[in-house]
Amino acid sequence: MIETPDNMHEDCGVAAVYGAKDAGNLCYLGLYSLQHRGQEAAGILSRDRKQFHGVKGEGLVSEVFSPKSVSRLKGDSAIGHVRYSTTGASDDNNIQPLYSKTAKGKIAIAHNGNLTNAHKLYKSLKEKGALFQSTVDSEVILHLLATSKQSEMSLALADALSKVEGAFSLVALVDDGIIAARDRHGFRPLVLGKRGPAYVVASETCALDLLNAKYIREIEPGELVKISASGIESFKIPVKLSPARCVFEHVYFSRPDSIVFGENVHLVRKAFGKALAKRHKFDADMVISIPDSGNSSALGYSEESGLPLEFGMMRNHYVGRTFIQPTQSIRNLRVKVKLNPIRAVLEGKRVVVIDDSIVRGTTSKQRVSAIRNAGAKEVHMLIASPPITHPCHFGIDTPNAEQLIASSKSIEEIREYISADSLAYLSKEDMLEAIQSIPSNEFCTACFDGKYPIKVPKKRSKFVFERSNKIHLWKAGSNA
Amino acid sequence: MIETPDNMHEDCGVAAVYGAKDAGNLCYLGLYSLQHRGQEAAGILSRDRKQFHGVKGEGLVSEVFSPKSVSRLKGDSAIGHVRYSTTGASDDNNIQPLYSKTAKGKIAIAHNGNLTNAHKLYKSLKEKGALFQSTVDSEVILHLLATSKQSEMSLALADALSKVEGAFSLVALVDDGIIAARDRHGFRPLVLGKRGPAYVVASETCALDLLNAKYIREIEPGELVKISASGIESFKIPVKLSPARCVFEHVYFSRPDSIVFGENVHLVRKAFGKALAKRHKFDADMVISIPDSGNSSALGYSEESGLPLEFGMMRNHYVGRTFIQPTQSIRNLRVKVKLNPIRAVLEGKRVVVIDDSIVRGTTSKQRVSAIRNAGAKEVHMLIASPPITHPCHFGIDTPNAEQLIASSKSIEEIREYISADSLAYLSKEDMLEAIQSIPSNEFCTACFDGKYPIKVPKKRSKFVFERSNKIHLWKAGSNA
Amino acid sequence: MIETPDNMHEDCGVAAVYGAKDAGNLCYLGLYSLQHRGQEAAGILSRDRKQFHGVKGEGLVSEVFSPKSVSRLKGDSAIGHVRYSTTGASDDNNIQPLYSKTAKGKIAIAHNGNLTNAHKLYKSLKEKGALFQSTVDSEVILHLLATSKQSEMSLALADALSKVEGAFSLVALVDDGIIAARDRHGFRPLVLGKRGPAYVVASETCALDLLNAKYIREIEPGELVKISASGIESFKIPVKLSPARCVFEHVYFSRPDSIVFGENVHLVRKAFGKALAKRHKFDADMVISIPDSGNSSALGYSEESGLPLEFGMMRNHYVGRTFIQPTQSIRNLRVKVKLNPIRAVLEGKRVVVIDDSIVRGTTSKQRVSAIRNAGAKEVHMLIASPPITHPCHFGIDTPNAEQLIASSKSIEEIREYISADSLAYLSKEDMLEAIQSIPSNEFCTACFDGKYPIKVPKKRSKFVFERSNKIHLWKAGSNA
Amino acid sequence: MIETPDNMHEDCGVAAVYGAKDAGNLCYLGLYSLQHRGQEAAGILSRDRKQFHGVKGEGLVSEVFSPKSVSRLKGDSAIGHVRYSTTGASDDNNIQPLYSKTAKGKIAIAHNGNLTNAHKLYKSLKEKGALFQSTVDSEVILHLLATSKQSEMSLALADALSKVEGAFSLVALVDDGIIAARDRHGFRPLVLGKRGPAYVVASETCALDLLNAKYIREIEPGELVKISASGIESFKIPVKLSPARCVFEHVYFSRPDSIVFGENVHLVRKAFGKALAKRHKFDADMVISIPDSGNSSALGYSEESGLPLEFGMMRNHYVGRTFIQPTQSIRNLRVKVKLNPIRAVLEGKRVVVIDDSIVRGTTSKQRVSAIRNAGAKEVHMLIASPPITHPCHFGIDTPNAEQLIASSKSIEEIREYISADSLAYLSKEDMLEAIQSIPSNEFCTACFDGKYPIKVPKKRSKFVFERSNKIHLWKAGSNA
């Protein structure tokens, strides 16, 4: 029995390096830092004067790359990608970066996000005779680029990007440099850094930190930046700007040590915890967090409320992606294999518990149960974000609306379902106020309020051919 | 040290099945029979009512397929391919069959042969915005088909095939059946068989034998056959016919138990041996063959000349694709690991030796030397084909002209080089006369006389992007 | 470039289950909880009525076992082992549990610890004609048992264990049950739990927690417990008791959520932090921990001192066992890939940093440097254990004495080396006083004071044949 | 569906090299030549001045060894082994050579044969406390040697070998040289050759041929030869000689190009064919062989009878160890995938067919059927050996007596079963007379007449622990 995760998942992370001797190796380290944004597959393409080199595979960055394969990523430019979601077929063609040789030159692209009009564009391109090799939406961009009337590569890419809708934070490797681009809403983060004479682009600043690169600025919504021997050139993708940054990057996805949309994530989350403390006080013995995503908010809560912080749940750092259930299933095993409540801390205590969010509710229910089994007398749950009521269409892997517990249940019903003594959420207003660097109206909060910044399809689309159109390619080899 | 083979190699073999319950499994068995036509990679695609299923990989058919993966090749139609040549990059995209979804429907193709104008077509397609995913010439056919003005699949394929030049014996899997087609010269064989209600197409009849399928006829040069629920439909590819079957299929490539171009290969080769016996008599003790390709001719020679046949060379049936040389290299190791001369048979004897052909001459030289070292007093070499003087451009992997010993040396010089006591070849006229079913002028004998049936490029082309345009994709995984 | 770890490592963890339907699967989950005690290899042997079943391999528990292989671990009894150290040769024979069939019955054993007289026993056994199959010290126990005059299995094992010296917390699987035994010093922990009708033995209680098993008691020093259909029988190994539990289990090895030697590790560490706070006060802005081993002590320090706790270092949860350095090495990369200091928290601040221990000092130096580079104005290091001056001979993988920085440098010299503004250690007395359940003289503190409870060899021995006596067995397979 | 082979199988082949720079590589090539004696597993151990090096694995020699692993087989001495039979458990411990370090020195051994008293010796050794690591009978020899009162290695080995009964042609690698030994019956072949200053020992002379080594002589029955820096020393194993060479080596097992028991196998088989021709004449059109084992006898038959030889069956050289049957099984597929009858040769013809032997009869039945389906009018089967009526206990893998068709059926009944028009066997007398170098009474013909040269157990034993005593060790790894 394999666990199905009960949380929201980032789809991807990207990194790019220009002008460094070991571009492939640096890119690999950048992906290492961005591993939390996608654990299913990883790929890097580099370019030297003569040609492109690539390594791609399923698994963690530490599994996909070896010293030997990294040493083959020659050249002073490279782009890389980590991916969360799999479309099922074990097909390396679906692992980014995607590569193509066009009459305009060679190009490889990798992107974080989700194109909402990909299927429509795909159908139209196919009718004109385009042959698709993957089932990822990035390929639509390549075909648009190859058939663009713009003959220069950067302009052709800007042209192509002006035709796609949705979320993309994209990096590209071209014959004479790298390109970084971000959709007109700026849904996903994308930052620019400098490392001596070299440039680094990445989804989060934690990648810059690891590489000793200095944070310069965000790639702006609707901006396309080309980095080459001529330095940095900034282009505007010919579309109307409409900033709508994803607030969930601060709530859960991004690493606490990253600067995202101009602000440190740990401090934002600590402010969430303080805001919770101002509204929700309990006559309790301690506050604990659900590690690690609740840690920052719990610290903020403790500081603001004066209630002592304790470590009541121990995280197992060696959890693999799956574990095997015995036939007589163990209660709460899925939760306990990751987090073990400490009886010596919790026994007989009234406990405030801080978690980052509730998705389906099943995990929260198990956690409350595990904490009670470890002896806690009262369990007061505080959630450092508003109730999630709507699915994401812009690059986050969420369950469908009907599986989101807050889409159909009131807070009191949820409290009852998870069997907590109390339950409260951070309000949308408190959340947005806690973030100082960006005006409230420049965030996308659709998962909390259903206000999608652009029209979205009725069904969330991962860009895939319909099932009947796909080829099922099975593994070869005598053991397969 | 890895041996480089000193013989000519077939590029490919193809098989297709329509209307059988276990089409994928039958196709796998067909490829099993055609393994001699290509040992580097194999692939099968099948189709059930809903979708295509595929298994592809590098290695022998017995290595690529497992009971589990064959069981996944669902449906009543399938096509398969075995390939000799590799283009270097470890890239499953280069293993046929190739698949694509077009606006005209889904299609997979596999072909045996070599398109002489592939590079020209590739450049032109790319300029129109086509993105290529492989470096095999078959993909040109897919792009031509996708952009053809014909909207019906069979007609669009015929249209595409009318634009390519060179050799192709092609099978295709489409939404409602299978297609088989052969170029206007009929360079490579392609036969049609029937197995109860099902149809089988294959490069050679030995595949039909294994499947208990009855041989019906050849697919004709310039013919496109569609097999579907409506039965068999025959189309003419809109090009001028110009039959030029490859005579080397009889000399070396095809299996002795196959019927090729209407005649059994073993009996044709036996006739080659008889023709040799009529022209070349020796005062000798025995005739032996270089197994197994010389066996049939040696038997014919013995029958006609009355000289007793002996088995003087033992073939090792467990030779892998490579073997490892010690640092102090062993003389003639490459030859002896495959063929061990039997001293008890050869010692003190005058021996006539029949081989099928001489390519570079290095192997023949080693064989003569090994036979002498085993005690033979005289070695008279007879070659059951004419001297090879020109490279093939139509699907056979030959060395360049300068490496063909007969392109620059006289027969006497070759005899001296290989240190034989005598050396004689079968004449082109005797060879063609020994084949009764096809008129002499309907064969391609270009490798013996340089008379190419169509204009060929100066350099033989395997269809590849130039080296600088290719991406080098390395293996992922911690051991890579 | 592969990192060499700069900390002390537990050699092993063990688990055993008796009387449960899914004993193999439960044992696997137990090992999952004990993964922190050994990440190099894992193995489980189970027994049903007919025979023993086993799965062993190199890697993490999640890598070694699959649903299929766990399902093959049939029967109601099982024992398992995780191992840290490798002896180099890729030889499954060296992965525990070891199995043997003797005239007294079948037995498999797994142990955590290190036998100090193994080499002497090995030589003597070999002279009597014993053939060894592994290079792990556990095999000595098997040979002693096979040649023991005791014919009953439990008594023969007790007899064998009375002859070995050093540390062992051992589990065994025999024809009619399981056995657990602990050396007369009780160096390593070993606990007994109950899960319905079944029994569970494990190195730490965190394994009992995961399995919903209730903690009963420790296996006592010098005790051998047999669990079978007859229930629990306790034997005394015929040796003199001399309790000397390893205090480092509380300092670093054991999980904070475990009860070790009768006390919760997190609370012990918190008490260490409080003790530090009583002795060492600073005019600082915050206390941070080196996650995760310093967390509990930092919390204790904060509580006692009133200095606010902050999260100043972010741990990357996806660090693989190795990572690849670029040719132009990045400063402090090894440290930063695991722990990223958060500039937004540290900039301009005076910081008290709590770490669990200092081994070579190189890592501490890099951490201090990284914290300063992130903007900290002052760095005051506090170590929640005494200076390590001597290597361990009882199952912990420590560097040799000369590599232990505190063996040759004063605290002031160490402070200077790591470039901290202050440095202080917990005293041995404070450490032992913080632990309430065990008298101070029943701990082994040899790594802090050199007082080894038994005579130790001059060189620490992992039991290995001398290099010249080992066979080098290389990997087979065409890619090896 | 996996084919179960219907023929008798050699258990093993051995090779050894002393005094050559590339001993490991030469040994590998020797095994390459002996691959027909065992295809399931292979192993080589070499020794340089310091230590032993080894590579072992399941599969063909070409699969087990790679250039890299062969380069690791350092030193000037090596021994190797190929094995046919598997005992089921995927356990490298069961792959020879076996290695052990004893108080007398280090030793590795590999043997071809079967010890008939292995189980008895195993039980007695175990009672004395010996621990066994494998389930192959060779290990008994190691334990006998380790506990022998002889302290010198050669003498201790001779002592150990004097206690085992049955068949062994053994090679050993010791600290100062190699050892070769053969049981007192000389069941299996073992030859000595010289290659410049180096010595080579092998099961058959074909291995000497490949290495350019000169054949010197057989290792004699009951002889132990030590080869070291002191040259060749010959010892007598202290047992009574009783020569009983296996005649089946000439009938089927050995390669036609080998000299076995002093005579070339091809010429012996040709003499078998001539003897058949003297007794059995037919009014037929041709004689064909079942390739390749019937080839030599068919040539002899043709020469003696004057009936023309034809090649009526084509052998597929690319048959893997298994192939996959479709659900609607194809008639005679197992036979046809290996041998395709050529209709063009057989149609309308009366055919004499020569095969080497009949075991169960099922394969012969299918072959006769396939030949008839290809059009043959009459099929006269001649078998170049007597009817097989008894199983082998001396190293050949035969079915049990009840599965041997000739154990219960008369020749006429067998003819009827296989549906041949005639059937005749070579008589035992004619067979033995055709071999000139060895007196008739010095052969073992037990499989033809049940006269076992020594007492044999009621059940043929592969030395294995009873099933209930074995451990089932399953493959580790996330895909296992």
mmCIF file of N, CA and C in Angstrom, chain C residues 415-460:
data_model
loop_
_atom_site.group_PDB
_atom_site.id
_atom_site.type_symbol
_atom_site.label_atom_id
_atom_site.label_comp_id
_atom_site.label_asym_id
_atom_site.label_seq_id
_atom_site.Cartn_x
_atom_site.Cartn_y
_atom_site.Cartn_z
ATOM 1 N N ARG C 415 38.134 27.280 20.332
ATOM 2 C CA ARG C 415 37.370 28.495 20.029
ATOM 3 C C ARG C 415 38.064 29.300 18.936
ATOM 4 N N GLU C 416 39.372 29.416 19.094
ATOM 5 C CA GLU C 416 40.125 30.173 18.112
ATOM 6 C C GLU C 416 40.043 29.493 16.733
ATOM 7 N N TYR C 417 40.203 28.148 16.753
ATOM 8 C CA TYR C 417 40.172 27.389 15.492
ATOM 9 C C TYR C 417 38.839 27.569 14.763
ATOM 10 N N ILE C 418 37.741 27.507 15.522
ATOM 11 C CA ILE C 418 36.431 27.603 14.852
ATOM 12 C C ILE C 418 35.990 29.062 14.700
ATOM 13 N N SER C 419 36.825 29.991 15.209
ATOM 14 C CA SER C 419 36.564 31.427 15.057
ATOM 15 C C SER C 419 35.256 31.876 15.679
ATOM 16 N N ALA C 420 34.903 31.296 16.824
ATOM 17 C CA ALA C 420 33.712 31.759 17.541
ATOM 18 C C ALA C 420 34.111 32.866 18.510
ATOM 19 N N ASP C 421 33.135 33.664 18.897
ATOM 20 C CA ASP C 421 33.410 34.714 19.883
ATOM 21 C C ASP C 421 33.520 34.124 21.283
ATOM 22 N N SER C 422 32.732 33.084 21.552
ATOM 23 C CA SER C 422 32.888 32.340 22.801
ATOM 24 C C SER C 422 32.691 30.872 22.472
ATOM 25 N N LEU C 423 33.157 30.017 23.376
ATOM 26 C CA LEU C 423 32.909 28.583 23.255
ATOM 27 C C LEU C 423 32.869 28.006 24.654
ATOM 28 N N ALA C 424 31.827 27.247 24.943
ATOM 29 C CA ALA C 424 31.799 26.540 26.224
ATOM 30 C C ALA C 424 31.143 25.187 26.030
ATOM 31 N N TYR C 425 31.556 24.236 26.857
ATOM 32 C CA TYR C 425 31.012 22.879 26.815
ATOM 33 C C TYR C 425 30.222 22.617 28.089
ATOM 34 N N LEU C 426 29.318 21.665 28.010
ATOM 35 C CA LEU C 426 28.659 21.121 29.187
ATOM 36 C C LEU C 426 29.696 20.282 29.940
ATOM 37 N N SER C 427 29.714 20.398 31.275
ATOM 38 C CA SER C 427 30.681 19.573 32.014
ATOM 39 C C SER C 427 30.147 18.147 32.154
ATOM 40 N N LYS C 428 31.079 17.191 32.362
ATOM 41 C CA LYS C 428 30.687 15.798 32.532
ATOM 42 C C LYS C 428 29.731 15.673 33.714
ATOM 43 N N GLU C 429 30.023 16.390 34.782
ATOM 44 C CA GLU C 429 29.198 16.294 35.983
ATOM 45 C C GLU C 429 27.781 16.800 35.699
ATOM 46 N N ASP C 430 27.682 17.973 35.082
ATOM 47 C CA ASP C 430 26.362 18.508 34.736
ATOM 48 C C ASP C 430 25.602 17.552 33.827
ATOM 49 N N MET C 431 26.324 16.961 32.883
ATOM 50 C CA MET C 431 25.687 16.025 31.956
ATOM 51 C C MET C 431 25.086 14.857 32.712
ATOM 52 N N LEU C 432 25.894 14.231 33.563
ATOM 53 C CA LEU C 432 25.426 13.031 34.259
ATOM 54 C C LEU C 432 24.324 13.372 35.260
ATOM 55 N N GLU C 433 24.405 14.569 35.832
ATOM 56 C CA GLU C 433 23.388 14.963 36.788
ATOM 57 C C GLU C 433 22.038 15.211 36.110
ATOM 58 N N ALA C 434 22.100 15.633 34.859
ATOM 59 C CA ALA C 434 20.862 15.924 34.124
ATOM 60 C C ALA C 434 20.061 14.650 33.853
ATOM 61 N N ILE C 435 20.752 13.513 33.892
ATOM 62 C CA ILE C 435 20.070 12.232 33.666
ATOM 63 C C ILE C 435 19.702 11.662 35.023
ATOM 64 N N GLN C 436 18.416 11.440 35.216
ATOM 65 C CA GLN C 436 18.002 11.106 36.580
ATOM 66 C C GLN C 436 17.849 9.624 36.833
ATOM 67 N N SER C 437 17.599 8.855 35.775
ATOM 68 C CA SER C 437 17.174 7.478 36.007
ATOM 69 C C SER C 437 18.320 6.507 36.284
ATOM 70 N N ILE C 438 19.527 6.861 35.901
ATOM 71 C CA ILE C 438 20.647 5.930 36.018
ATOM 72 C C ILE C 438 21.737 6.586 36.865
ATOM 73 N N PRO C 439 22.307 5.858 37.847
ATOM 74 C CA PRO C 439 23.391 6.432 38.648
ATOM 75 C C PRO C 439 24.582 6.788 37.748
ATOM 76 N N SER C 440 25.285 7.844 38.120
ATOM 77 C CA SER C 440 26.379 8.345 37.287
ATOM 78 C C SER C 440 27.440 7.286 37.017
ATOM 79 N N ASN C 441 27.685 6.412 37.978
ATOM 80 C CA ASN C 441 28.767 5.433 37.789
ATOM 81 C C ASN C 441 28.339 4.237 36.946
ATOM 82 N N GLU C 442 27.119 4.220 36.471
ATOM 83 C CA GLU C 442 26.697 3.135 35.591
ATOM 84 C C GLU C 442 26.694 3.564 34.122
ATOM 85 N N PHE C 443 27.349 4.666 33.822
ATOM 86 C CA PHE C 443 27.507 5.108 32.434
ATOM 87 C C PHE C 443 28.941 4.902 31.960
ATOM 88 N N CYS C 444 29.080 4.625 30.682
ATOM 89 C CA CYS C 444 30.400 4.691 30.061
ATOM 90 C C CYS C 444 30.579 6.107 29.538
ATOM 91 N N THR C 445 31.623 6.783 30.002
ATOM 92 C CA THR C 445 31.919 8.142 29.536
ATOM 93 C C THR C 445 33.328 8.174 28.935
ATOM 94 N N ALA C 446 33.742 7.006 28.442
ATOM 95 C CA ALA C 446 35.125 6.867 27.965
ATOM 96 C C ALA C 446 35.492 7.879 26.893
ATOM 97 N N CYS C 447 34.548 8.242 26.018
ATOM 98 C CA CYS C 447 34.912 9.174 24.942
ATOM 99 C C CYS C 447 35.207 10.566 25.496
ATOM 100 N N PHE C 448 34.742 10.833 26.729
ATOM 101 C CA PHE C 448 35.001 12.138 27.346
ATOM 102 C C PHE C 448 36.172 12.098 28.344
ATOM 103 N N ASP C 449 36.451 10.901 28.880
ATOM 104 C CA ASP C 449 37.487 10.860 29.917
ATOM 105 C C ASP C 449 38.483 9.716 29.759
ATOM 106 N N GLY C 450 38.323 8.850 28.762
ATOM 107 C CA GLY C 450 39.268 7.761 28.532
ATOM 108 C C GLY C 450 39.153 6.609 29.515
ATOM 109 N N LYS C 451 38.148 6.640 30.396
ATOM 110 C CA LYS C 451 38.006 5.541 31.356
ATOM 111 C C LYS C 451 37.177 4.412 30.743
ATOM 112 N N TYR C 452 37.870 3.530 29.971
ATOM 113 C CA TYR C 452 37.169 2.431 29.324
ATOM 114 C C TYR C 452 36.784 1.391 30.365
ATOM 115 N N PRO C 453 35.560 0.921 30.386
ATOM 116 C CA PRO C 453 35.113 -0.029 31.416
ATOM 117 C C PRO C 453 35.830 -1.377 31.315
ATOM 118 N N ILE C 454 36.342 -1.733 30.146
ATOM 119 C CA ILE C 454 37.133 -2.957 30.023
ATOM 120 C C ILE C 454 38.391 -2.637 29.236
ATOM 121 N N LYS C 455 39.342 -3.540 29.310
ATOM 122 C CA LYS C 455 40.595 -3.330 28.591
ATOM 123 C C LYS C 455 40.296 -3.298 27.095
ATOM 124 N N VAL C 456 40.865 -2.329 26.417
ATOM 125 C CA VAL C 456 40.585 -2.245 24.983
ATOM 126 C C VAL C 456 41.889 -2.426 24.212
ATOM 127 N N PRO C 457 41.789 -2.936 22.980
ATOM 128 C CA PRO C 457 43.005 -3.110 22.166
ATOM 129 C C PRO C 457 43.616 -1.749 21.856
ATOM 130 N N LYS C 458 44.891 -1.750 21.525
ATOM 131 C CA LYS C 458 45.538 -0.466 21.240
ATOM 132 C C LYS C 458 44.907 0.219 20.036
ATOM 133 N N LYS C 459 44.621 -0.612 19.038
ATOM 134 C CA LYS C 459 43.935 -0.040 17.870
ATOM 135 C C LYS C 459 42.473 -0.414 17.941
ATOM 136 N N ARG C 460 41.618 0.544 17.637
ATOM 137 C CA ARG C 460 40.223 0.170 17.559
ATOM 138 C C ARG C 460 40.055 -0.832 16.447
#
